[in-house]
Short mmCIF file of C-alpha atoms in Angstrom, two decimals:
data_model
loop_
_atom_site.label_atom_id
_atom_site.label_comp_id
_atom_site.label_asym_id
_atom_site.label_seq_id
_atom_site.Cartn_x
_atom_site.Cartn_y
_atom_site.Cartn_z
CA MET A 1 0.07 -0.03 -0.12
CA PRO A 2 1.68 3.23 -1.05
CA ASN A 3 1.78 6.33 1.27
CA LEU A 4 -0.97 8.79 -0.13
CA SER A 5 -1.19 12.64 0.23
CA PHE A 6 -4.25 14.34 2.31
CA GLY A 7 -6.01 15.10 -0.68
CA GLN A 8 -5.46 11.61 -2.35
CA HIS A 9 -6.98 9.62 0.45
CA SER A 10 -9.98 11.91 0.83
CA LEU A 11 -10.77 11.67 -2.68
CA VAL A 12 -11.21 8.21 -2.36
CA SER A 13 -13.19 8.17 0.69
CA ASN A 14 -15.52 10.58 -0.47
CA MET A 15 -15.91 8.94 -3.46
CA LEU A 16 -16.45 5.62 -2.17
CA SER A 17 -19.28 7.45 0.69
CA LEU A 18 -20.63 9.08 -2.74
CA ALA A 19 -21.37 5.45 -3.81
CA ILE A 20 -23.13 4.56 -0.56
CA ALA A 21 -25.28 7.42 -0.88
CA ALA A 22 -25.96 6.53 -4.55
CA MET A 23 -27.40 2.97 -3.74
CA LEU A 24 -29.30 4.34 -0.73
CA GLY A 25 -31.05 6.50 -2.98
CA SER A 26 -31.57 4.46 -6.09
CA PHE A 27 -32.77 1.90 -2.94
CA VAL A 28 -35.38 4.32 -1.99
CA PHE A 29 -36.84 5.26 -5.69
CA PHE A 30 -36.69 1.21 -6.79
CA THR A 31 -38.60 0.28 -4.19
CA THR A 32 -41.02 3.25 -3.59
CA SER A 33 -41.63 3.45 -7.21
CA ARG A 34 -42.87 -0.43 -7.69
CA GLY A 35 -46.83 0.99 -8.04
CA GLN A 36 -46.15 3.38 -11.20
CA LEU A 37 -45.06 0.14 -13.13
CA ALA A 38 -47.66 -2.68 -14.48
CA PRO A 39 -47.03 -5.78 -12.80
CA LYS A 40 -44.97 -7.67 -15.61
CA TYR A 41 -42.46 -5.34 -15.29
CA ARG A 42 -41.64 -5.27 -11.21
CA PRO A 43 -39.61 -8.19 -11.63
CA ALA A 44 -36.95 -6.33 -12.97
CA LEU A 45 -37.55 -3.15 -10.62
CA VAL A 46 -37.13 -6.01 -7.94
CA MET A 47 -33.77 -6.76 -9.06
CA SER A 48 -32.79 -3.44 -9.48
CA SER A 49 -33.76 -2.58 -5.42
CA ILE A 50 -31.70 -6.25 -4.76
CA VAL A 51 -28.78 -5.20 -6.72
CA VAL A 52 -28.25 -1.53 -5.16
CA ALA A 53 -29.11 -2.93 -1.43
CA ILE A 54 -26.13 -5.87 -1.82
CA ALA A 55 -23.76 -2.64 -3.42
CA GLY A 56 -24.97 -0.03 -0.66
CA TYR A 57 -23.59 -2.57 1.50
CA HIS A 58 -20.54 -3.69 -0.06
CA TYR A 59 -19.53 -0.08 -0.04
CA PHE A 60 -20.34 0.64 3.36
CA ARG A 61 -17.77 -1.98 4.23
CA ILE A 62 -15.12 -1.37 1.34
CA PHE A 63 -15.30 2.98 3.11
CA HIS A 64 -14.50 1.44 6.29
CA SER A 65 -11.88 -1.18 5.08
CA TRP A 66 -9.94 1.63 3.37
CA HIS A 67 -10.26 4.29 6.31
CA ASP A 68 -8.60 0.87 8.49
CA ALA A 69 -6.04 0.67 6.08
CA TYR A 70 -4.68 4.34 6.44
CA VAL A 71 -3.49 6.40 9.48
CA LEU A 72 -2.92 9.92 9.14
CA ARG A 73 0.83 10.83 10.32
CA ASP A 74 2.63 14.26 9.85
CA GLY A 75 -0.18 15.40 7.32
CA ALA A 76 0.18 12.01 5.54
CA TYR A 77 -1.80 9.11 4.86
CA VAL A 78 0.47 6.12 5.66
CA ALA A 79 -0.22 1.91 5.96
CA THR A 80 -1.41 0.68 9.15
CA GLY A 81 -0.78 -2.61 7.97
CA VAL A 82 -4.17 -3.67 7.45
CA PRO A 83 -4.93 -4.63 4.25
CA PHE A 84 -7.36 -2.81 1.91
CA ASN A 85 -9.90 -5.97 1.15
CA ASP A 86 -10.84 -5.61 -2.73
CA ALA A 87 -12.73 -9.09 -2.34
CA TYR A 88 -15.65 -7.10 -1.32
CA ARG A 89 -15.93 -5.82 -5.02
CA TYR A 90 -15.63 -9.74 -6.22
CA VAL A 91 -17.93 -10.48 -3.86
CA ASP A 92 -20.61 -7.69 -4.67
CA TRP A 93 -19.94 -8.50 -8.53
CA LEU A 94 -20.47 -12.55 -7.56
CA LEU A 95 -23.98 -11.33 -6.77
CA THR A 96 -24.91 -8.13 -8.74
CA VAL A 97 -23.42 -8.82 -12.21
CA PRO A 98 -26.12 -12.02 -12.48
CA LEU A 99 -29.02 -9.76 -11.72
CA LEU A 100 -28.00 -6.94 -13.82
CA VAL A 101 -27.92 -8.68 -16.80
CA ALA A 102 -31.25 -10.60 -15.96
CA GLU A 103 -32.78 -7.05 -15.39
CA LEU A 104 -32.51 -6.38 -19.24
CA VAL A 105 -34.19 -9.68 -19.95
CA ALA A 106 -36.85 -9.44 -17.03
CA VAL A 107 -37.75 -5.81 -18.75
CA LEU A 108 -38.56 -6.90 -22.29
CA ALA A 109 -41.24 -9.44 -20.53
CA LEU A 110 -40.86 -11.91 -23.06
CA ASP A 111 -42.72 -15.15 -23.49
CA LYS A 112 -41.37 -17.53 -20.84
CA ALA A 113 -39.56 -20.20 -23.09
CA THR A 114 -37.40 -17.18 -24.70
CA ARG A 115 -36.75 -15.26 -21.46
CA GLY A 116 -36.34 -18.48 -19.32
CA ALA A 117 -33.71 -19.85 -22.24
CA LEU A 118 -31.58 -16.00 -22.36
CA MET A 119 -31.96 -15.49 -18.85
CA GLY A 120 -30.06 -18.69 -17.84
CA ARG A 121 -27.40 -18.47 -20.45
CA LEU A 122 -26.43 -14.93 -19.53
CA VAL A 123 -26.84 -15.39 -15.80
CA LEU A 124 -24.59 -18.55 -15.67
CA ALA A 125 -22.03 -16.35 -17.96
CA ALA A 126 -22.17 -13.67 -15.78
CA THR A 127 -21.22 -15.56 -13.12
CA ALA A 128 -18.49 -17.51 -14.40
CA MET A 129 -17.01 -14.18 -15.67
CA ILE A 130 -16.70 -12.78 -12.11
CA ALA A 131 -15.82 -16.44 -10.48
CA LEU A 132 -12.89 -16.75 -13.37
CA GLY A 133 -11.27 -13.26 -12.67
CA TYR A 134 -10.66 -13.46 -8.54
CA PRO A 135 -8.15 -15.95 -8.63
CA GLY A 136 -6.35 -13.84 -11.60
CA GLU A 137 -6.89 -10.07 -9.03
CA VAL A 138 -5.33 -12.27 -5.84
CA ALA A 139 -2.12 -13.75 -7.98
CA ALA A 140 1.28 -13.09 -7.25
CA THR A 141 2.41 -13.42 -10.81
CA THR A 142 1.83 -10.94 -13.55
CA SER A 143 1.04 -14.53 -16.19
CA THR A 144 -1.60 -15.85 -13.93
CA ARG A 145 -3.55 -12.97 -13.63
CA LEU A 146 -2.93 -12.72 -17.62
CA ILE A 147 -4.31 -16.30 -17.44
CA TRP A 148 -7.45 -16.30 -15.38
CA GLY A 149 -7.93 -13.00 -17.14
CA THR A 150 -8.28 -14.37 -20.12
CA LEU A 151 -10.61 -17.05 -19.18
CA SER A 152 -12.97 -14.23 -17.79
CA THR A 153 -12.97 -12.69 -21.14
CA ILE A 154 -14.73 -15.69 -22.68
CA PRO A 155 -18.02 -15.35 -20.66
CA PHE A 156 -17.56 -11.44 -20.98
CA ALA A 157 -17.90 -11.57 -25.05
CA TYR A 158 -20.46 -14.25 -24.89
CA ILE A 159 -22.37 -11.94 -22.94
CA LEU A 160 -21.84 -8.64 -25.18
CA TYR A 161 -22.72 -11.30 -27.87
CA ILE A 162 -25.54 -12.43 -26.28
CA LEU A 163 -26.90 -8.81 -25.75
CA TRP A 164 -26.13 -7.51 -29.00
CA THR A 165 -27.71 -10.37 -31.16
CA GLN A 166 -30.61 -12.12 -30.06
CA LEU A 167 -31.70 -9.57 -27.35
CA ALA A 168 -31.34 -6.83 -30.28
CA GLN A 169 -33.61 -9.27 -32.37
CA ALA A 170 -36.35 -9.58 -29.68
CA ALA A 171 -36.44 -5.77 -28.85
CA ALA A 172 -36.86 -5.05 -32.26
CA LYS A 173 -40.46 -5.38 -32.15
CA ASN A 174 -40.75 -2.61 -29.53
CA ASP A 175 -41.86 0.74 -31.18
CA GLU A 176 -39.07 3.74 -31.55
CA HIS A 177 -38.99 4.76 -28.18
CA VAL A 178 -38.23 1.84 -26.60
CA ARG A 179 -35.85 0.74 -28.85
CA VAL A 180 -34.05 3.99 -28.18
CA LEU A 181 -33.87 3.17 -24.77
CA LEU A 182 -32.88 -0.20 -24.89
CA ARG A 183 -30.02 0.89 -27.54
CA ASN A 184 -28.70 3.29 -24.78
CA THR A 185 -28.97 1.00 -21.92
CA GLN A 186 -26.72 -1.17 -23.88
CA LEU A 187 -24.22 1.24 -24.68
CA LEU A 188 -24.50 2.34 -20.63
CA LEU A 189 -23.69 -1.58 -19.74
CA LEU A 190 -20.85 -1.22 -22.57
CA GLY A 191 -19.54 1.82 -21.63
CA THR A 192 -19.39 1.13 -17.74
CA TRP A 193 -18.38 -2.74 -18.51
CA GLY A 194 -15.50 -1.89 -20.10
CA PHE A 195 -13.92 0.10 -17.49
CA TYR A 196 -13.30 -3.46 -15.76
CA PRO A 197 -11.10 -4.85 -17.79
CA ILE A 198 -8.80 -1.80 -17.85
CA ALA A 199 -8.73 -1.96 -14.41
CA TYR A 200 -7.53 -5.01 -14.10
CA LEU A 201 -4.90 -4.83 -16.68
CA MET A 202 -3.52 -2.27 -14.66
CA PRO A 203 -0.57 -4.07 -12.81
CA VAL A 204 -0.39 -6.07 -16.12
CA LEU A 205 1.00 -2.82 -17.44
CA GLY A 206 2.99 -1.90 -14.85
CA ILE A 207 0.58 0.97 -13.62
CA GLY A 208 1.00 1.45 -9.86
CA GLY A 209 1.69 3.45 -7.07
CA ALA A 210 -0.31 6.17 -5.16
CA ASP A 211 -1.58 8.21 -8.86
CA ALA A 212 -2.97 4.52 -10.15
CA LYS A 213 -4.40 3.02 -6.72
CA VAL A 214 -6.11 6.50 -6.14
CA ALA A 215 -7.76 6.35 -9.76
CA LEU A 216 -8.92 2.81 -9.96
CA GLN A 217 -10.71 3.18 -6.34
CA VAL A 218 -12.55 6.55 -8.14
CA GLY A 219 -12.98 4.91 -11.59
CA TYR A 220 -14.50 1.87 -9.62
CA SER A 221 -17.23 4.10 -7.59
CA ILE A 222 -17.74 5.98 -10.85
CA ALA A 223 -18.52 2.82 -13.40
CA ASP A 224 -20.44 1.07 -10.39
CA ILE A 225 -22.81 4.13 -9.95
CA ALA A 226 -23.48 4.38 -13.59
CA ALA A 227 -23.78 0.42 -13.96
CA LYS A 228 -26.10 -0.24 -10.83
CA CYS A 229 -28.15 3.06 -10.13
CA GLY A 230 -27.86 4.80 -13.76
CA TYR A 231 -28.54 1.26 -15.33
CA GLY A 232 -31.78 0.69 -12.97
CA VAL A 233 -33.23 3.99 -13.99
CA MET A 234 -32.41 3.42 -17.28
CA ILE A 235 -34.50 0.02 -17.07
CA TYR A 236 -37.58 2.15 -15.48
CA GLN A 237 -37.74 4.10 -17.86
CA ILE A 238 -37.82 1.28 -20.45
CA ALA A 239 -41.26 0.23 -18.91
CA ARG A 240 -42.72 3.40 -18.52
CA ALA A 241 -41.76 4.04 -21.91
CA LYS A 242 -43.33 0.31 -22.66
CA MET A 243 -46.62 0.77 -20.81
CA ALA A 244 -47.04 3.59 -22.81
CA ALA A 245 -46.75 2.08 -26.12
CA GLU A 246 -49.09 -0.52 -24.99
CA GLY A 247 -51.26 2.51 -23.86
CA ASP A 248 -51.28 2.24 -20.02
CA GLU A 249 -49.55 5.24 -18.66
CA SER A 250 -51.20 5.91 -15.86
CA GLY A 251 -49.60 2.74 -13.49
CA ALA A 252 -52.97 3.21 -12.02
CA THR A 253 -54.01 -0.65 -12.59
CA ALA A 254 -50.79 -0.71 -10.68
CA HIS A 255 -50.73 -1.85 -7.01
CA ALA A 256 -47.83 -1.60 -5.35
CA MET B 1 -8.43 -20.76 19.06
CA PRO B 2 -5.83 -21.74 16.47
CA ASN B 3 -3.15 -19.17 14.67
CA LEU B 4 -4.48 -18.24 11.14
CA SER B 5 -2.66 -17.36 7.94
CA PHE B 6 -3.83 -14.13 6.51
CA GLY B 7 -4.97 -16.34 3.32
CA GLN B 8 -7.40 -18.16 6.21
CA HIS B 9 -8.71 -15.34 8.36
CA SER B 10 -9.41 -13.82 4.89
CA LEU B 11 -11.49 -16.42 3.67
CA VAL B 12 -13.48 -16.75 6.61
CA SER B 13 -14.27 -13.02 6.68
CA ASN B 14 -15.28 -12.92 3.28
CA MET B 15 -17.98 -15.77 3.62
CA LEU B 16 -19.24 -14.57 6.56
CA SER B 17 -19.93 -11.05 4.43
CA LEU B 18 -21.02 -12.82 1.27
CA ALA B 19 -24.02 -14.29 3.68
CA ILE B 20 -24.63 -10.94 5.20
CA ALA B 21 -25.15 -9.73 1.60
CA ALA B 22 -27.28 -12.43 0.58
CA MET B 23 -29.30 -12.34 3.31
CA LEU B 24 -30.02 -8.86 2.80
CA GLY B 25 -30.40 -9.13 -1.17
CA SER B 26 -33.02 -12.31 -0.68
CA PHE B 27 -34.60 -9.50 2.18
CA VAL B 28 -34.95 -7.22 -0.28
CA PHE B 29 -36.66 -10.05 -3.11
CA PHE B 30 -39.07 -11.28 -0.04
CA THR B 31 -40.34 -8.54 1.08
CA THR B 32 -40.53 -6.14 -2.50
CA SER B 33 -41.80 -9.50 -4.56
CA ARG B 34 -44.71 -9.50 -2.36
CA GLY B 35 -47.38 -8.73 -4.58
CA GLN B 36 -46.16 -10.80 -7.52
CA LEU B 37 -48.14 -13.90 -5.25
CA ALA B 38 -51.65 -14.30 -4.93
CA PRO B 39 -52.52 -13.28 -1.01
CA LYS B 40 -52.60 -17.20 -0.13
CA TYR B 41 -48.97 -18.21 -0.56
CA ARG B 42 -47.86 -14.53 1.13
CA PRO B 43 -47.57 -15.94 4.61
CA ALA B 44 -45.03 -18.13 3.59
CA LEU B 45 -43.06 -15.28 1.64
CA VAL B 46 -43.15 -13.66 5.08
CA MET B 47 -41.83 -16.54 7.12
CA SER B 48 -39.05 -15.86 3.92
CA SER B 49 -38.31 -12.55 4.71
CA ILE B 50 -38.32 -12.94 8.89
CA VAL B 51 -35.79 -15.54 8.27
CA VAL B 52 -33.42 -13.65 6.05
CA ALA B 53 -33.68 -10.55 8.37
CA ILE B 54 -33.03 -12.68 11.41
CA ALA B 55 -30.00 -14.53 9.83
CA GLY B 56 -28.40 -11.40 8.26
CA TYR B 57 -28.53 -9.58 11.51
CA HIS B 58 -27.01 -12.90 12.98
CA TYR B 59 -24.27 -13.41 10.39
CA PHE B 60 -23.19 -9.35 11.15
CA ARG B 61 -22.85 -10.03 14.75
CA ILE B 62 -20.85 -13.34 13.84
CA PHE B 63 -18.08 -11.02 11.51
CA HIS B 64 -17.76 -8.98 14.25
CA SER B 65 -17.44 -10.92 16.38
CA TRP B 66 -14.76 -12.85 13.94
CA HIS B 67 -12.76 -9.73 13.70
CA ASP B 68 -12.68 -9.25 17.66
CA ALA B 69 -10.98 -12.54 18.34
CA TYR B 70 -8.21 -12.22 15.90
CA VAL B 71 -5.22 -9.39 15.30
CA LEU B 72 -2.99 -8.93 12.99
CA ARG B 73 0.53 -9.51 13.94
CA ASP B 74 3.76 -9.52 11.58
CA GLY B 75 1.67 -11.31 8.99
CA ALA B 76 -0.80 -13.77 10.72
CA TYR B 77 -3.52 -13.64 13.05
CA VAL B 78 -3.35 -14.90 16.38
CA ALA B 79 -5.66 -15.19 18.64
CA THR B 80 -6.88 -12.00 21.08
CA GLY B 81 -8.15 -13.67 24.19
CA VAL B 82 -11.75 -12.75 23.09
CA PRO B 83 -13.64 -15.99 22.29
CA PHE B 84 -15.21 -16.27 19.13
CA ASN B 85 -19.37 -16.38 19.68
CA ASP B 86 -20.75 -19.68 18.13
CA ALA B 87 -23.61 -18.83 20.24
CA TYR B 88 -25.07 -16.51 17.75
CA ARG B 89 -25.80 -19.64 15.60
CA TYR B 90 -27.64 -21.29 17.93
CA VAL B 91 -29.78 -18.36 18.63
CA ASP B 92 -30.10 -17.86 14.88
CA TRP B 93 -31.12 -21.81 14.41
CA LEU B 94 -33.53 -21.69 17.59
CA LEU B 95 -35.79 -18.55 15.44
CA THR B 96 -35.14 -20.03 12.01
CA VAL B 97 -35.30 -23.63 11.66
CA PRO B 98 -39.14 -23.76 13.12
CA LEU B 99 -39.74 -20.95 10.35
CA LEU B 100 -38.16 -22.61 7.82
CA VAL B 101 -40.24 -26.11 8.58
CA ALA B 102 -43.63 -23.89 8.52
CA GLU B 103 -42.79 -22.24 5.60
CA LEU B 104 -42.68 -25.71 3.55
CA VAL B 105 -46.41 -26.07 4.56
CA ALA B 106 -47.63 -22.80 4.25
CA VAL B 107 -46.53 -22.99 0.62
CA LEU B 108 -48.83 -25.79 0.07
CA ALA B 109 -51.63 -23.87 1.22
CA LEU B 110 -53.54 -26.91 2.96
CA ASP B 111 -56.84 -26.44 4.81
CA LYS B 112 -56.68 -25.55 7.88
CA ALA B 113 -56.99 -28.42 9.89
CA THR B 114 -54.14 -30.30 7.97
CA ARG B 115 -51.91 -27.46 7.85
CA GLY B 116 -52.51 -26.80 11.86
CA ALA B 117 -51.38 -29.87 12.85
CA LEU B 118 -48.63 -30.49 10.50
CA MET B 119 -46.96 -27.16 11.27
CA GLY B 120 -47.59 -27.26 15.23
CA ARG B 121 -45.60 -30.88 15.05
CA LEU B 122 -42.99 -29.41 12.68
CA VAL B 123 -42.29 -26.60 14.68
CA LEU B 124 -42.25 -28.35 18.28
CA ALA B 125 -39.51 -30.45 16.55
CA ALA B 126 -37.37 -27.78 14.89
CA THR B 127 -37.24 -26.16 18.29
CA ALA B 128 -36.19 -29.25 20.38
CA MET B 129 -33.90 -30.28 17.79
CA ILE B 130 -31.71 -26.79 18.55
CA ALA B 131 -32.50 -26.57 22.04
CA LEU B 132 -31.05 -30.16 22.55
CA GLY B 133 -28.16 -29.72 20.35
CA TYR B 134 -26.98 -26.51 22.49
CA PRO B 135 -25.96 -27.95 25.51
CA GLY B 136 -23.29 -30.54 23.77
CA GLU B 137 -22.02 -27.78 21.29
CA VAL B 138 -20.90 -25.65 24.85
CA ALA B 139 -20.20 -29.00 26.75
CA ALA B 140 -16.42 -29.59 28.06
CA THR B 141 -16.26 -33.59 27.37
CA THR B 142 -16.97 -35.52 24.02
CA SER B 143 -19.43 -38.21 25.85
CA THR B 144 -21.61 -35.24 26.73
CA ARG B 145 -21.33 -33.77 23.46
CA LEU B 146 -22.60 -37.13 22.37
CA ILE B 147 -25.85 -37.55 24.56
CA TRP B 148 -26.95 -33.91 23.32
CA GLY B 149 -25.92 -34.76 19.90
CA THR B 150 -28.14 -38.46 20.12
CA LEU B 151 -31.36 -36.77 21.72
CA SER B 152 -30.95 -34.00 19.10
CA THR B 153 -31.09 -36.33 16.43
CA ILE B 154 -34.73 -37.52 17.69
CA PRO B 155 -36.35 -34.66 16.40
CA PHE B 156 -34.02 -34.54 13.22
CA ALA B 157 -35.22 -37.83 12.49
CA TYR B 158 -38.80 -37.22 12.92
CA ILE B 159 -38.87 -33.97 11.03
CA LEU B 160 -37.41 -35.66 8.12
CA TYR B 161 -39.89 -38.14 8.31
CA ILE B 162 -42.52 -36.31 8.58
CA LEU B 163 -41.18 -34.18 4.91
CA TRP B 164 -40.71 -37.24 3.13
CA THR B 165 -44.39 -39.05 4.45
CA GLN B 166 -47.45 -36.82 5.39
CA LEU B 167 -46.16 -33.78 3.41
CA ALA B 168 -45.51 -36.05 0.06
CA GLN B 169 -48.79 -37.16 0.76
CA ALA B 170 -50.18 -33.55 0.41
CA ALA B 171 -48.18 -32.56 -2.04
CA ALA B 172 -49.09 -35.54 -4.38
CA LYS B 173 -52.16 -33.71 -5.39
CA ASN B 174 -50.38 -30.76 -7.14
CA ASP B 175 -49.37 -31.06 -10.74
CA GLU B 176 -46.02 -32.57 -11.95
CA HIS B 177 -44.12 -29.35 -12.55
CA VAL B 178 -44.69 -27.93 -8.54
CA ARG B 179 -43.97 -31.63 -7.57
CA VAL B 180 -40.91 -31.25 -9.35
CA LEU B 181 -40.56 -28.24 -7.31
CA LEU B 182 -41.11 -29.53 -3.80
CA ARG B 183 -38.95 -32.74 -4.69
CA ASN B 184 -36.45 -30.08 -5.39
CA THR B 185 -36.77 -28.34 -2.04
CA GLN B 186 -36.81 -31.60 0.10
CA LEU B 187 -33.72 -32.72 -1.35
CA LEU B 188 -32.13 -28.59 -0.89
CA LEU B 189 -33.59 -29.13 2.78
CA LEU B 190 -31.72 -32.99 3.03
CA GLY B 191 -28.62 -31.77 1.49
CA THR B 192 -28.07 -28.44 3.53
CA TRP B 193 -29.52 -30.18 7.01
CA GLY B 194 -27.15 -32.77 5.81
CA PHE B 195 -23.73 -30.54 6.64
CA TYR B 196 -24.71 -29.45 10.39
CA PRO B 197 -24.60 -32.94 12.23
CA ILE B 198 -21.08 -33.06 10.13
CA ALA B 199 -20.09 -30.29 11.52
CA TYR B 200 -21.34 -30.96 15.26
CA LEU B 201 -19.97 -34.49 14.73
CA MET B 202 -16.05 -32.58 13.95
CA PRO B 203 -14.95 -32.39 17.27
CA VAL B 204 -16.00 -35.75 18.55
CA LEU B 205 -13.83 -37.17 15.60
CA GLY B 206 -11.09 -35.12 16.95
CA ILE B 207 -10.68 -32.90 13.56
CA GLY B 208 -9.52 -29.34 14.72
CA GLY B 209 -6.65 -26.90 13.92
CA ALA B 210 -7.09 -23.82 11.77
CA ASP B 211 -8.14 -26.10 8.50
CA ALA B 212 -10.88 -27.31 10.32
CA LYS B 213 -12.47 -24.42 11.65
CA VAL B 214 -11.43 -22.75 8.68
CA ALA B 215 -14.01 -25.01 6.91
CA LEU B 216 -16.66 -25.27 9.07
CA GLN B 217 -17.03 -21.74 9.26
CA VAL B 218 -17.07 -21.66 5.45
CA GLY B 219 -19.29 -24.46 5.23
CA TYR B 220 -21.90 -23.00 7.66
CA SER B 221 -21.93 -19.89 5.43
CA ILE B 222 -22.75 -22.02 2.23
CA ALA B 223 -25.08 -24.04 4.07
CA ASP B 224 -27.25 -20.88 5.55
CA ILE B 225 -27.36 -19.10 2.00
CA ALA B 226 -28.60 -22.05 0.15
CA ALA B 227 -30.98 -23.71 3.10
CA LYS B 228 -32.02 -20.18 3.71
CA CYS B 229 -31.61 -17.66 0.28
CA GLY B 230 -31.79 -20.42 -2.11
CA TYR B 231 -35.03 -22.50 -0.16
CA GLY B 232 -36.82 -19.01 -0.38
CA VAL B 233 -36.05 -18.75 -4.09
CA MET B 234 -37.64 -22.17 -3.93
CA ILE B 235 -40.29 -21.42 -2.01
CA TYR B 236 -41.62 -18.27 -4.20
CA GLN B 237 -41.35 -20.65 -7.26
CA ILE B 238 -43.36 -23.29 -6.06
CA ALA B 239 -46.09 -20.38 -4.99
CA ARG B 240 -45.56 -19.14 -9.24
CA ALA B 241 -46.13 -22.74 -10.06
CA LYS B 242 -49.22 -23.50 -8.31
CA MET B 243 -50.57 -20.13 -9.33
CA ALA B 244 -49.77 -20.90 -12.85
CA ALA B 245 -51.32 -24.48 -12.53
CA GLU B 246 -54.71 -22.31 -10.92
CA GLY B 247 -54.96 -20.18 -14.17
CA ASP B 248 -53.65 -16.71 -12.29
CA GLU B 249 -50.05 -16.37 -13.87
CA SER B 250 -50.72 -12.18 -13.84
CA GLY B 251 -51.03 -12.06 -9.91
CA ALA B 252 -52.62 -8.70 -11.24
CA THR B 253 -55.21 -9.70 -8.02
CA ALA B 254 -52.42 -9.60 -5.90
CA HIS B 255 -52.12 -6.63 -3.82
CA ALA B 256 -49.20 -6.02 -1.70
#
């Protein structure tokens, strides 16, 4: 753990706290807005609620782990010897990433058979992606990190392939507005998920030190807020747009 | 308390944290999905919510007890002298295990008389099973542990007997899909509950030391996640399958 300036330590601390606040705020939005959606779109919103609850918990732990890992001495932050626990992120992803892909399938409200098949494959691939990445994250050598990282990329590519082909096909039946929203959601997913492999490769590329460590934590926080809170809000908007297209704008038939 | 390597201590800590996150996520799922079920199936979901709320609280306590029991010194974890409190698990089981068996009866939505009789006997047996196990858990000698363990096995066997005979009989009236789900739930219950007597026998068989201690905590965490979160999700699926068989797939009539 490299020593950090006061500003560096505070920046990470404040970004982690922002993530906790964003997850909490989104949780309140997703749980209390259930009644605005027709019943068939609610499972997607329920999944959003679960995702941000789990992520909020983990950011709370990460925040405290960050504070345990450093102590302020002579105006700078030095390592206490208690390691900063990055495993919280992996446990978080293991639980939330399968839910995030399932969410996108759920909001399409496809027929039962198509939905089940799509969801099963995506959830399995998402779980494999995270599980295969972790041994590389904790590996002592760069080559081991690269091997696991490469293995993890296979299910990652598979998820993107499914989202871009079969899901797009399923989405094509919707009207213009819904299709634009779905396309934006796919782009958000690609844009945010793109950060994680870059972060994973940083040690391989020899990027380290205090600045890199700070950039990594800030980047993770922003990516997680976008990929969980922002993504959940877009899923909600898709559901509302689909309701409008179906002539059910009120949500008045819907009881929370 | 044996000394632990850094990796051993972290593994247990991360598994306990995973259990907290899983209980929290399940709690959000069970409470926010109430409206997806017809009213007669909701008591089962309410019980699932109670179970994971109580378990999440206890895992939070166990997590902190684990951290209080060890201190990092020269790269290894040594006992602080503060004992790791295993009683949290027994208090948890005392409250949650009767609810777990009641849940399975509740989702069958039997007539009032059959349900009452089955539930009463199962809840009583589950309570006796945990209460009889505890004196053996804290006993100083192996023979005392064995005596209480044997006594605890009587209600354990009785619960399995009831679940395999009378509950199976009651379930036989359902359609094929529901019966398969019920059978899977019984198997999940048997598979996960099977771990606890094995864990109980470990000191009797002379299995101890750091590795055994770590395996025990990891095993408990996995068994609890499967027996509480996974089991609750299966109970939810049974309710949905029964609704489908009854021609009420919408959940639209359902008011949370």
